[in-house]
Each structure stands twice: as C-alpha cells, then as structure tokens.
GROMACS .gro file of C-alpha atoms in nm:
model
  302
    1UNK     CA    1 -19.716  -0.453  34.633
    2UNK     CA    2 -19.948  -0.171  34.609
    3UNK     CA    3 -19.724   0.098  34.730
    4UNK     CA    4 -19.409   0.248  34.547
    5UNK     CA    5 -19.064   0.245  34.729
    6UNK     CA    6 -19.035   0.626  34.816
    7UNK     CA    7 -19.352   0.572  35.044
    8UNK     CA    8 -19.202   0.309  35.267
    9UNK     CA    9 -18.898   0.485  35.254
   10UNK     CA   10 -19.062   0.793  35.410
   11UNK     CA   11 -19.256   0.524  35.628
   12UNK     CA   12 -18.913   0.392  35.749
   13UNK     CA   13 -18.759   0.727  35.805
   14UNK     CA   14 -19.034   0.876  36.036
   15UNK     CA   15 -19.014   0.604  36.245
   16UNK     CA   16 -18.686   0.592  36.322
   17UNK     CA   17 -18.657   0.970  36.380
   18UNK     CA   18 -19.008   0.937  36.581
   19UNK     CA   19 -19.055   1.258  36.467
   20UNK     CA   20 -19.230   1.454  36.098
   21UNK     CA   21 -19.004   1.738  36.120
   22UNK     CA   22 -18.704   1.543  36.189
   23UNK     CA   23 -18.768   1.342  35.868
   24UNK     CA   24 -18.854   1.613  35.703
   25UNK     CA   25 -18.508   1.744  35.734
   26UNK     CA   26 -18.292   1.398  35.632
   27UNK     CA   27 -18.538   1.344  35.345
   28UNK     CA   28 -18.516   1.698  35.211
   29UNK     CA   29 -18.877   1.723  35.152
   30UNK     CA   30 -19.158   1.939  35.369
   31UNK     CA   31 -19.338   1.799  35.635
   32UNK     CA   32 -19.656   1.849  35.449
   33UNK     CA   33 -19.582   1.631  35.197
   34UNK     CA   34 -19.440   1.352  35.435
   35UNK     CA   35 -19.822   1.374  35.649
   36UNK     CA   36 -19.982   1.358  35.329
   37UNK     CA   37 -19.765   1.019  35.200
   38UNK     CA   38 -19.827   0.886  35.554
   39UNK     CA   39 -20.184   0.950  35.487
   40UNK     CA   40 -20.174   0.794  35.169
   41UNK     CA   41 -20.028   0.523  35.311
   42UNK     CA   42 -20.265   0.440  35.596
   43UNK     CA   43 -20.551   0.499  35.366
   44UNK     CA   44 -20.479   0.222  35.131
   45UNK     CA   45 -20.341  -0.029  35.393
   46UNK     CA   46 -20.681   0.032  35.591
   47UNK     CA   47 -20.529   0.099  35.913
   48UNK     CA   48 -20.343   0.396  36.137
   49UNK     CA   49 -19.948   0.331  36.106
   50UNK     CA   50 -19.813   0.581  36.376
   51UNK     CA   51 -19.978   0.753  36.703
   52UNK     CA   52 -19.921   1.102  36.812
   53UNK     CA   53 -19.793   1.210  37.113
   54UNK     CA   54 -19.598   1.504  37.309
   55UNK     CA   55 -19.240   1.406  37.180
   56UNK     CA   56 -19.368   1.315  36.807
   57UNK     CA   57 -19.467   1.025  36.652
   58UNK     CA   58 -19.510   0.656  36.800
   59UNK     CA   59 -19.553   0.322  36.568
   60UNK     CA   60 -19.913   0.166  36.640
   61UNK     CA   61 -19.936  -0.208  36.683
   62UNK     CA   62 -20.014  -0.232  36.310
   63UNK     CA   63 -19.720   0.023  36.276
   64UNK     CA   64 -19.546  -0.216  36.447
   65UNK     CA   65 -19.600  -0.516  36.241
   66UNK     CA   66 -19.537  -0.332  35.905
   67UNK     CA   67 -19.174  -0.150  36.025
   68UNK     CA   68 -19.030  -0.499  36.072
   69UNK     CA   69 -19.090  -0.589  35.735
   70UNK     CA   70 -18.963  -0.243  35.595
   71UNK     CA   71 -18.686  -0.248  35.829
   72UNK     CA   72 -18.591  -0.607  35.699
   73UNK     CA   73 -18.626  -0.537  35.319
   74UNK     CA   74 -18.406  -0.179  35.361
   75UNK     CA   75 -18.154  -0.300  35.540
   76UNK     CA   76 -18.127  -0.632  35.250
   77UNK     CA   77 -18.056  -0.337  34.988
   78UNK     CA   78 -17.827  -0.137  35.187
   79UNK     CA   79 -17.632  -0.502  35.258
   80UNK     CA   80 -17.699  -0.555  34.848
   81UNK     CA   81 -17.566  -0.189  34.756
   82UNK     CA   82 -17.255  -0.281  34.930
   83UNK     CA   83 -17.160  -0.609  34.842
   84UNK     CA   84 -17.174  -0.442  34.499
   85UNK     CA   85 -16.965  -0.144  34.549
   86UNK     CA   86 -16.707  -0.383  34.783
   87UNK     CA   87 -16.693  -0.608  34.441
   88UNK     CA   88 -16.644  -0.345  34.202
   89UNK     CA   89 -16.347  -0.188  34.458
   90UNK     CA   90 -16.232  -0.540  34.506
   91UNK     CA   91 -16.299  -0.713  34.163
   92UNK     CA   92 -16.515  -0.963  34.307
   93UNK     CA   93 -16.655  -1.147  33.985
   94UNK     CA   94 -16.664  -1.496  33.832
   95UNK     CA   95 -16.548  -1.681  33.610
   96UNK     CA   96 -16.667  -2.026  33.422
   97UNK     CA   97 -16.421  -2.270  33.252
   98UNK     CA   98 -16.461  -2.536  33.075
   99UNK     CA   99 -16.184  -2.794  33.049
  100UNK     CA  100 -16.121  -3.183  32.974
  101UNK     CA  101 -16.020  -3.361  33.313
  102UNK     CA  102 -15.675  -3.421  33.163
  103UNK     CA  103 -15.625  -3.110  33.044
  104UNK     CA  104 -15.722  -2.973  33.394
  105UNK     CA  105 -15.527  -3.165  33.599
  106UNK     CA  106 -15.174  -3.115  33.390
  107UNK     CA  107 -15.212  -2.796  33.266
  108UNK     CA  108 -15.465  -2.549  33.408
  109UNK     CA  109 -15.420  -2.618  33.770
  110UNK     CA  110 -15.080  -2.456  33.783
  111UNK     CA  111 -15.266  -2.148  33.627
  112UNK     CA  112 -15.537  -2.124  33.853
  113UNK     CA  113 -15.263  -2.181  34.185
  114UNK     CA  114 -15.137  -1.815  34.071
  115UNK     CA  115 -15.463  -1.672  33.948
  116UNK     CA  116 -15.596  -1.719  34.250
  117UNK     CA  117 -15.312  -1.605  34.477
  118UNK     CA  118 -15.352  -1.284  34.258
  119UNK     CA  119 -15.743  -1.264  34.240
  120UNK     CA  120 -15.875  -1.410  34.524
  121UNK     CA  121 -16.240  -1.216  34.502
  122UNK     CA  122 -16.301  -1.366  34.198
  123UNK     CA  123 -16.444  -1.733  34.194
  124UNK     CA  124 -16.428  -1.964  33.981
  125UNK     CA  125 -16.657  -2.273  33.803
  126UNK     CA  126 -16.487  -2.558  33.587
  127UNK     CA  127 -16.698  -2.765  33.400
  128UNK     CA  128 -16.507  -3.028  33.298
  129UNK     CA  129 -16.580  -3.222  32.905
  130UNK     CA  130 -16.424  -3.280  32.633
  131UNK     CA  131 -16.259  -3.026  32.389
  132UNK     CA  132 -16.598  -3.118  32.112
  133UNK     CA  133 -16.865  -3.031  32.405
  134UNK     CA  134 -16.649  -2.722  32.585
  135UNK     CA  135 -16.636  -2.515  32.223
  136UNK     CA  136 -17.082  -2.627  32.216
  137UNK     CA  137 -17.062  -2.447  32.546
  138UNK     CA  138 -16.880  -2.183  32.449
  139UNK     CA  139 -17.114  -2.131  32.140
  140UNK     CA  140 -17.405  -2.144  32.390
  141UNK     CA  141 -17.210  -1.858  32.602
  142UNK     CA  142 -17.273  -2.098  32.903
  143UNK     CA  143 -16.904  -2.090  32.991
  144UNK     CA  144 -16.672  -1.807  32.957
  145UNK     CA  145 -16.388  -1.976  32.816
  146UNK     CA  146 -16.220  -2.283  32.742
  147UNK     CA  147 -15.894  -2.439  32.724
  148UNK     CA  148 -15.902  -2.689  32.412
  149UNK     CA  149 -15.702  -2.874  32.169
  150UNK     CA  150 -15.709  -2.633  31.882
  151UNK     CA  151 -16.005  -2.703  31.683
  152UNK     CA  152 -16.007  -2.737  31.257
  153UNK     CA  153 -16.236  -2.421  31.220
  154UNK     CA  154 -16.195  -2.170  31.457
  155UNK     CA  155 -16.462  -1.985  31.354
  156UNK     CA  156 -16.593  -1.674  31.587
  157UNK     CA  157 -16.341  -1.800  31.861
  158UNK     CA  158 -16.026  -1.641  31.982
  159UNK     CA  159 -15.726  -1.898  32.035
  160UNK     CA  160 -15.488  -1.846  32.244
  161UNK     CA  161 -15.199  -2.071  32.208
  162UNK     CA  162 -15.004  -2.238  32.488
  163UNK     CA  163 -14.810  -2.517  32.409
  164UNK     CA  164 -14.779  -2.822  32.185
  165UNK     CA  165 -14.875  -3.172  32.319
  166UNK     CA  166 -14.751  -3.518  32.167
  167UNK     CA  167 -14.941  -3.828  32.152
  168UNK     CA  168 -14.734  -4.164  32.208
  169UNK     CA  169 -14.812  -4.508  32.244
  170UNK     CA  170 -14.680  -4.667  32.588
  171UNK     CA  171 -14.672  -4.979  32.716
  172UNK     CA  172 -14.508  -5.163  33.043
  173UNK     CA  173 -14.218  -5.371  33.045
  174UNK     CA  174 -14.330  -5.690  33.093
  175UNK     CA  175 -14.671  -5.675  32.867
  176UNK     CA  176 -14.420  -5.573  32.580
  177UNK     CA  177 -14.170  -5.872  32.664
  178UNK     CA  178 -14.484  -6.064  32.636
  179UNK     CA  179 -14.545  -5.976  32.332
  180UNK     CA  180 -14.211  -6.030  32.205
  181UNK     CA  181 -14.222  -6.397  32.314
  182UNK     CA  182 -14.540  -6.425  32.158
  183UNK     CA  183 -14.337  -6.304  31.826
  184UNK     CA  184 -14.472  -5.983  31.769
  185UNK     CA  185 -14.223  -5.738  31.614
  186UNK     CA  186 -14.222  -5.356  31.723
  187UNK     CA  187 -14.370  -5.283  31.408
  188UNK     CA  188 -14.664  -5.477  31.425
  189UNK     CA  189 -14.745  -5.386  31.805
  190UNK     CA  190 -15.015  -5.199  31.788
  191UNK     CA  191 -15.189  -5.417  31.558
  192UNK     CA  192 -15.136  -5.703  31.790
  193UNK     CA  193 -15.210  -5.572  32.138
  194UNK     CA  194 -15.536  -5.474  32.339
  195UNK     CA  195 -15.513  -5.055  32.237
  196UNK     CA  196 -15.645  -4.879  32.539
  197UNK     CA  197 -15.779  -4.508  32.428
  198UNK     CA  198 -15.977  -4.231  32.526
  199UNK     CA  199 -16.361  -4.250  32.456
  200UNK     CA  200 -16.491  -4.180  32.108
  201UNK     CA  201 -16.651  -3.810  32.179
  202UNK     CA  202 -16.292  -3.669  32.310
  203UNK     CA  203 -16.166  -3.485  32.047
  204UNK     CA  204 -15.770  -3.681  32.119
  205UNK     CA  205 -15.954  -3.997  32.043
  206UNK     CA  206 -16.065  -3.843  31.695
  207UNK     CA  207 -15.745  -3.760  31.609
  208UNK     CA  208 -15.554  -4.109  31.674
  209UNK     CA  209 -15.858  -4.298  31.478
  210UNK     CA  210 -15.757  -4.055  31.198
  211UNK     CA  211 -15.371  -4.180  31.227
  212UNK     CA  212 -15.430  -4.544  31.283
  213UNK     CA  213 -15.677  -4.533  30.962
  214UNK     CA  214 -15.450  -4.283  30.783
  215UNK     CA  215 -15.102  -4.557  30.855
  216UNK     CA  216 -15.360  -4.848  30.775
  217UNK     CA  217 -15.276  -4.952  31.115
  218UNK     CA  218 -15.591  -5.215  31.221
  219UNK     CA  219 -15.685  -5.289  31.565
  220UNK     CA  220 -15.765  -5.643  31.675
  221UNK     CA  221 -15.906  -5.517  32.017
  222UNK     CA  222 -15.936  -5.179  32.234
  223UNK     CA  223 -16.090  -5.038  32.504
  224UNK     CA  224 -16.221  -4.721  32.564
  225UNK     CA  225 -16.146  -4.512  32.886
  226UNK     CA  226 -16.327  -4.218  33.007
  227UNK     CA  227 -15.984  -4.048  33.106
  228UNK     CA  228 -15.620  -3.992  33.105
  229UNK     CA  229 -15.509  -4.066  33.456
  230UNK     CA  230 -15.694  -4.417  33.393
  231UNK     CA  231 -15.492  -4.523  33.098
  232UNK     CA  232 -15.186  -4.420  33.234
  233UNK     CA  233 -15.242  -4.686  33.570
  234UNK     CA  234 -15.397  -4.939  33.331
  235UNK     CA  235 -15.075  -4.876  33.094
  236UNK     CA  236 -14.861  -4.944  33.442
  237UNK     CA  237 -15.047  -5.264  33.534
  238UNK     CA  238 -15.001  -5.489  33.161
  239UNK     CA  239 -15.346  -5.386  33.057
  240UNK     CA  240 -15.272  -5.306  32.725
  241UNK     CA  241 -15.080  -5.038  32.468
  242UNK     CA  242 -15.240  -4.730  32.614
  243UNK     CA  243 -15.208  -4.383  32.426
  244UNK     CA  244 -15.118  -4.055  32.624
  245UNK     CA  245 -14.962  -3.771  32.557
  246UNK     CA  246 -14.608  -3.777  32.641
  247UNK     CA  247 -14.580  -3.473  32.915
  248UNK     CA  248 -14.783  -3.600  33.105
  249UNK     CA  249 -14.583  -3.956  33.153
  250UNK     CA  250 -14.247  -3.834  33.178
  251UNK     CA  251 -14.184  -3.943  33.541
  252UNK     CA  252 -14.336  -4.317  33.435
  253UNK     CA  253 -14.073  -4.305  33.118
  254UNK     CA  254 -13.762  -4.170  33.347
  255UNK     CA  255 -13.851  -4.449  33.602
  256UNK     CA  256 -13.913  -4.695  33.348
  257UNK     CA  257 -14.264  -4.855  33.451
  258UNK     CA  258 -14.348  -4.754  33.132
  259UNK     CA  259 -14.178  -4.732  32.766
  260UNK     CA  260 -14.257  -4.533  32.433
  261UNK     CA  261 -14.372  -4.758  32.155
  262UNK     CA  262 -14.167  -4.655  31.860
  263UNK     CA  263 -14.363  -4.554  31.563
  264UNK     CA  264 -14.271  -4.555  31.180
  265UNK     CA  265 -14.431  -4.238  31.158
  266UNK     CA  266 -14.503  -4.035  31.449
  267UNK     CA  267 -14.828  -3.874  31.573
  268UNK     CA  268 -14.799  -3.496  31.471
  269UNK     CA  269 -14.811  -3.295  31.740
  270UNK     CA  270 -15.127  -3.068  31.862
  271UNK     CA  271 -15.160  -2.728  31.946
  272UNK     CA  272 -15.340  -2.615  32.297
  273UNK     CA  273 -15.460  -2.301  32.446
  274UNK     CA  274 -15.745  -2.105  32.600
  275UNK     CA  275 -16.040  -2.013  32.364
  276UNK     CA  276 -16.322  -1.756  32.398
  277UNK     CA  277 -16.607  -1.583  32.161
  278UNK     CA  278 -16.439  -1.290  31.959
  279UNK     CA  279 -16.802  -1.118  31.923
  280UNK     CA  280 -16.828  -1.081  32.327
  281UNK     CA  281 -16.741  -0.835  32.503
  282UNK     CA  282 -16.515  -0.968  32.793
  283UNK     CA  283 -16.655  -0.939  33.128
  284UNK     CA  284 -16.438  -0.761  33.399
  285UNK     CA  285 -16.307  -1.132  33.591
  286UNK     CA  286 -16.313  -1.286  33.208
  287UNK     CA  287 -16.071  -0.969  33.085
  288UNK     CA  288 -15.849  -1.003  33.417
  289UNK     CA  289 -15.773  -1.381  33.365
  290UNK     CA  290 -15.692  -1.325  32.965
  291UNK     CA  291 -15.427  -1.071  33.074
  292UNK     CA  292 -15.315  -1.317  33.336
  293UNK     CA  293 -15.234  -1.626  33.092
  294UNK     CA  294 -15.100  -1.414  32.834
  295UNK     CA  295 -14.822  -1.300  33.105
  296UNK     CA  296 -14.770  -1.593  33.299
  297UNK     CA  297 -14.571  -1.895  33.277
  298UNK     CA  298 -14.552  -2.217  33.509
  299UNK     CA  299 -14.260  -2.342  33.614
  300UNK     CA  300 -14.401  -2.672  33.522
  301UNK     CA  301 -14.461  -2.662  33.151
  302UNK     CA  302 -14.512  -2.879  32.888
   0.00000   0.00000   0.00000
C-alpha cells in the first residue's frame, strides 16, 4: 500500500460528509490541508477520486470503486476496536490446558462446570496427554497450565496441590474365583494374572513399574491401555488384574463388579494439582482461573 492511513481516512471522511469544509470540521484540520491530501492522493493513484459540484463534493466512478474498499477496511477496525474494548470490559480471554484424559474426566470437569458458569467470555482449549508430555508443553509455553501428577523436580513450575490419588489393583469376581481354582493365592495374584496398565509414556504407568520392580513382583503377561475408562470396563469384563486409582472406581467397589486386590505393601499415594511456569507473568483469563481453583471446591472430590 502506497498510501499511509491518515490519507484514506481523510479520503473516507470527505465522502461521507460530501463536503471539504464539513470534514474539515470533524477532522479538526483546515480545508487546505484536506484539498492538498486529496490531491496527493489522486496524484499517486493516477486518477480524479471526487467531482465538484453546487452542494460539494461527489465520488467519481473511480471514487467509487476505491470508497468501497476504504469503507470495508474502516468499518473491520472500528468492529476490531470493539471486540477489544467489549473483552477487556467483559474479560473475554482464553485459556489452554493441558490434562491426561483420566485426569480430565474425574477431576477437572467439575472445575470447569463452575468456571464457566462464572467466566463465560473466556474460552477454553484442553489438550489432553499425559502428565510427562503436558509439563514439555508447559516448558514450550504452548499451554497455559496443566493439571499433573506432581512431578520429582519441579523445577521453574508452580504446583498447586489438590488432592491425593491411590493406585489399587482390581479385579472382577469371577476372574479372581478363577484364579483361586486354578490355586493361586492372593499373594501371588499379580504375578499370576494378565496385568492390564496404562501405556508406558503415562507418568502412572512409571510409577507402578517402579513398585512392581521395587516388591520384586514379576509379571508373566500385561497389556497396555491407552486409558483409564478402558481398564476399568476391561477390569469389569474378566480381562485381567487392571490398575486404577481407587476414586475413580468407588461405585464398581460399592456394587461389587469389581474388588480391591489386597497388597502386602500398598502403592503410596500421589499428589495432584494444577501446574504453571513461575517465570511468566500470568495472563488476565490464566490469573482469573488460578484464583478460581484456589477458592473452589467440588462437591465431588477425591
């Protein structure tokens, strides 16, 4: 574009008052300099943008041509300028979150329900991986924060903690009956079953591998699944020993479609909680939804 912004502007202004003097007056500036801009204008466009006559100024057909376009493009800021002022008034923002599926489904989705009663302008992205590849995002600031099992080295990230989640073993009925006829003691169950467990990047899997090698407990044969809900209905069916972490199968353990494996030594509990940089600055939605959690508690907790 070979022309700055003030000259279209003064462009756009005489033709809509049809009239140099008219301008002149809502742009604050003399008539003389308005001709010569127009002047300007026409010179380096090659072509006559506006007509005289008795009443004032009329567009030519080139005139024409060119005031659409302006009229378009000024009317796109104006519309800009106030979407930006109605989401500053408003606190229209957004906000990314990353998240495991499990961890979304049982415990952030109760947050959100109430965030976004509260903040409805301000939308919201989940990205959901596991704990390992939400604190890479996080690193890479392409997420705002995270909620995580708590991490060994919680270096340059805030934690905020929520809650404390158990891992258990858990089994149905009739696969551990099986079992029994098969003359497998409860101590030597998970050593003797088909161990169902999360994939080997999630950071839960990491940490049963650590207590099965740690209790020199072998495993004659797993399988890996990509998520939480899945173990739990493959747990239900007689797949296998599945491992989950007990809040989330208390309904299946009232109702008895499935039952806690008892361990020698249980699985030490982990902590959970939202995580962001501490060298950021927190944007405006990113600020609001830290004072949110820090406030509010589900009625369905852990």
């Amino acid at each position: 574009m070979n022309q700055n912004l003030s000259s279209y502007w003064i462009f756009y202004t005489v033709a809509n008052a049809g009239n140099i003097s008219k301008a002149a007056k809502e742009l604050y500036i003399s008539q003389p300099a308005i001709s010569k801009s127009i002047q300007k204008l026409e010179e380096n466009l090659g072509c006559k943008l506006f007509s005289r006559s008795s009443r004032g100024v009329v567009l030519t057909d080139e005139g024409q041509l060119l005031y659409g376009h302006v009229k378009e493009a000024f009317e796109t800021l104006t519309l800009g300028e106030d979407k930006l002022k109605r989401s500053i008034d408003l606190g229209v923002g957004h906000l990314q979150i990353g998240v495991s599926s499990t961890l979304c489904k049982f415990v952030l989705l109760p947050y959100l329900k109430e965030f976004i009663r509260q903040n409805p302008h301000i939308s919201i992205s989940i990205n959901c991986q596991s704990t390992n590849e939400t604190l890479d995002l996080l690193d890479e600031n392409k997420i705002d924060i995270g909620l995580i099992g708590k991490p060994d080295n919680l270096k340059n990230i805030n934690f905020y903690y929520l809650d404390n989640i158990e891992d258990i073993f858990v089994a149905n009925p009739d696969y551990l009956s099986n079992l029994k006829k098969r003359g497998i003691t409860r101590d030597s169950i998970l050593g003797n079953s088909t161990l169902m467990l999360l994939d080997k990047h999630n950071m839960t899997r990491q940490y049963i591998d650590d207590y099965l090698q740690d209790n020199h407990i072998s495993v004659a044969e797993s399988i890996d699944i990509s998520n939480m809900d899945l173990l739990i209905d493959f747990a239900k069916i007689g797949v296998g020993v599945a491992c989950v972490i007990k809040s989330f199968v208390t309904r299946e353990l009232q109702e008895g479609s499935l039952v806690e494996i008892p361990l020698g030594i249980p699985i030490h509990k982990r902590e959970i909680g939202f995580a962001y940089k501490e060298n950021l600055k927190p944007s405006k939605s990113l600020q609001t939804f830290i004072d949110f959690y820090r406030t509010y508690r589900p009625e369905e907790t852990l």
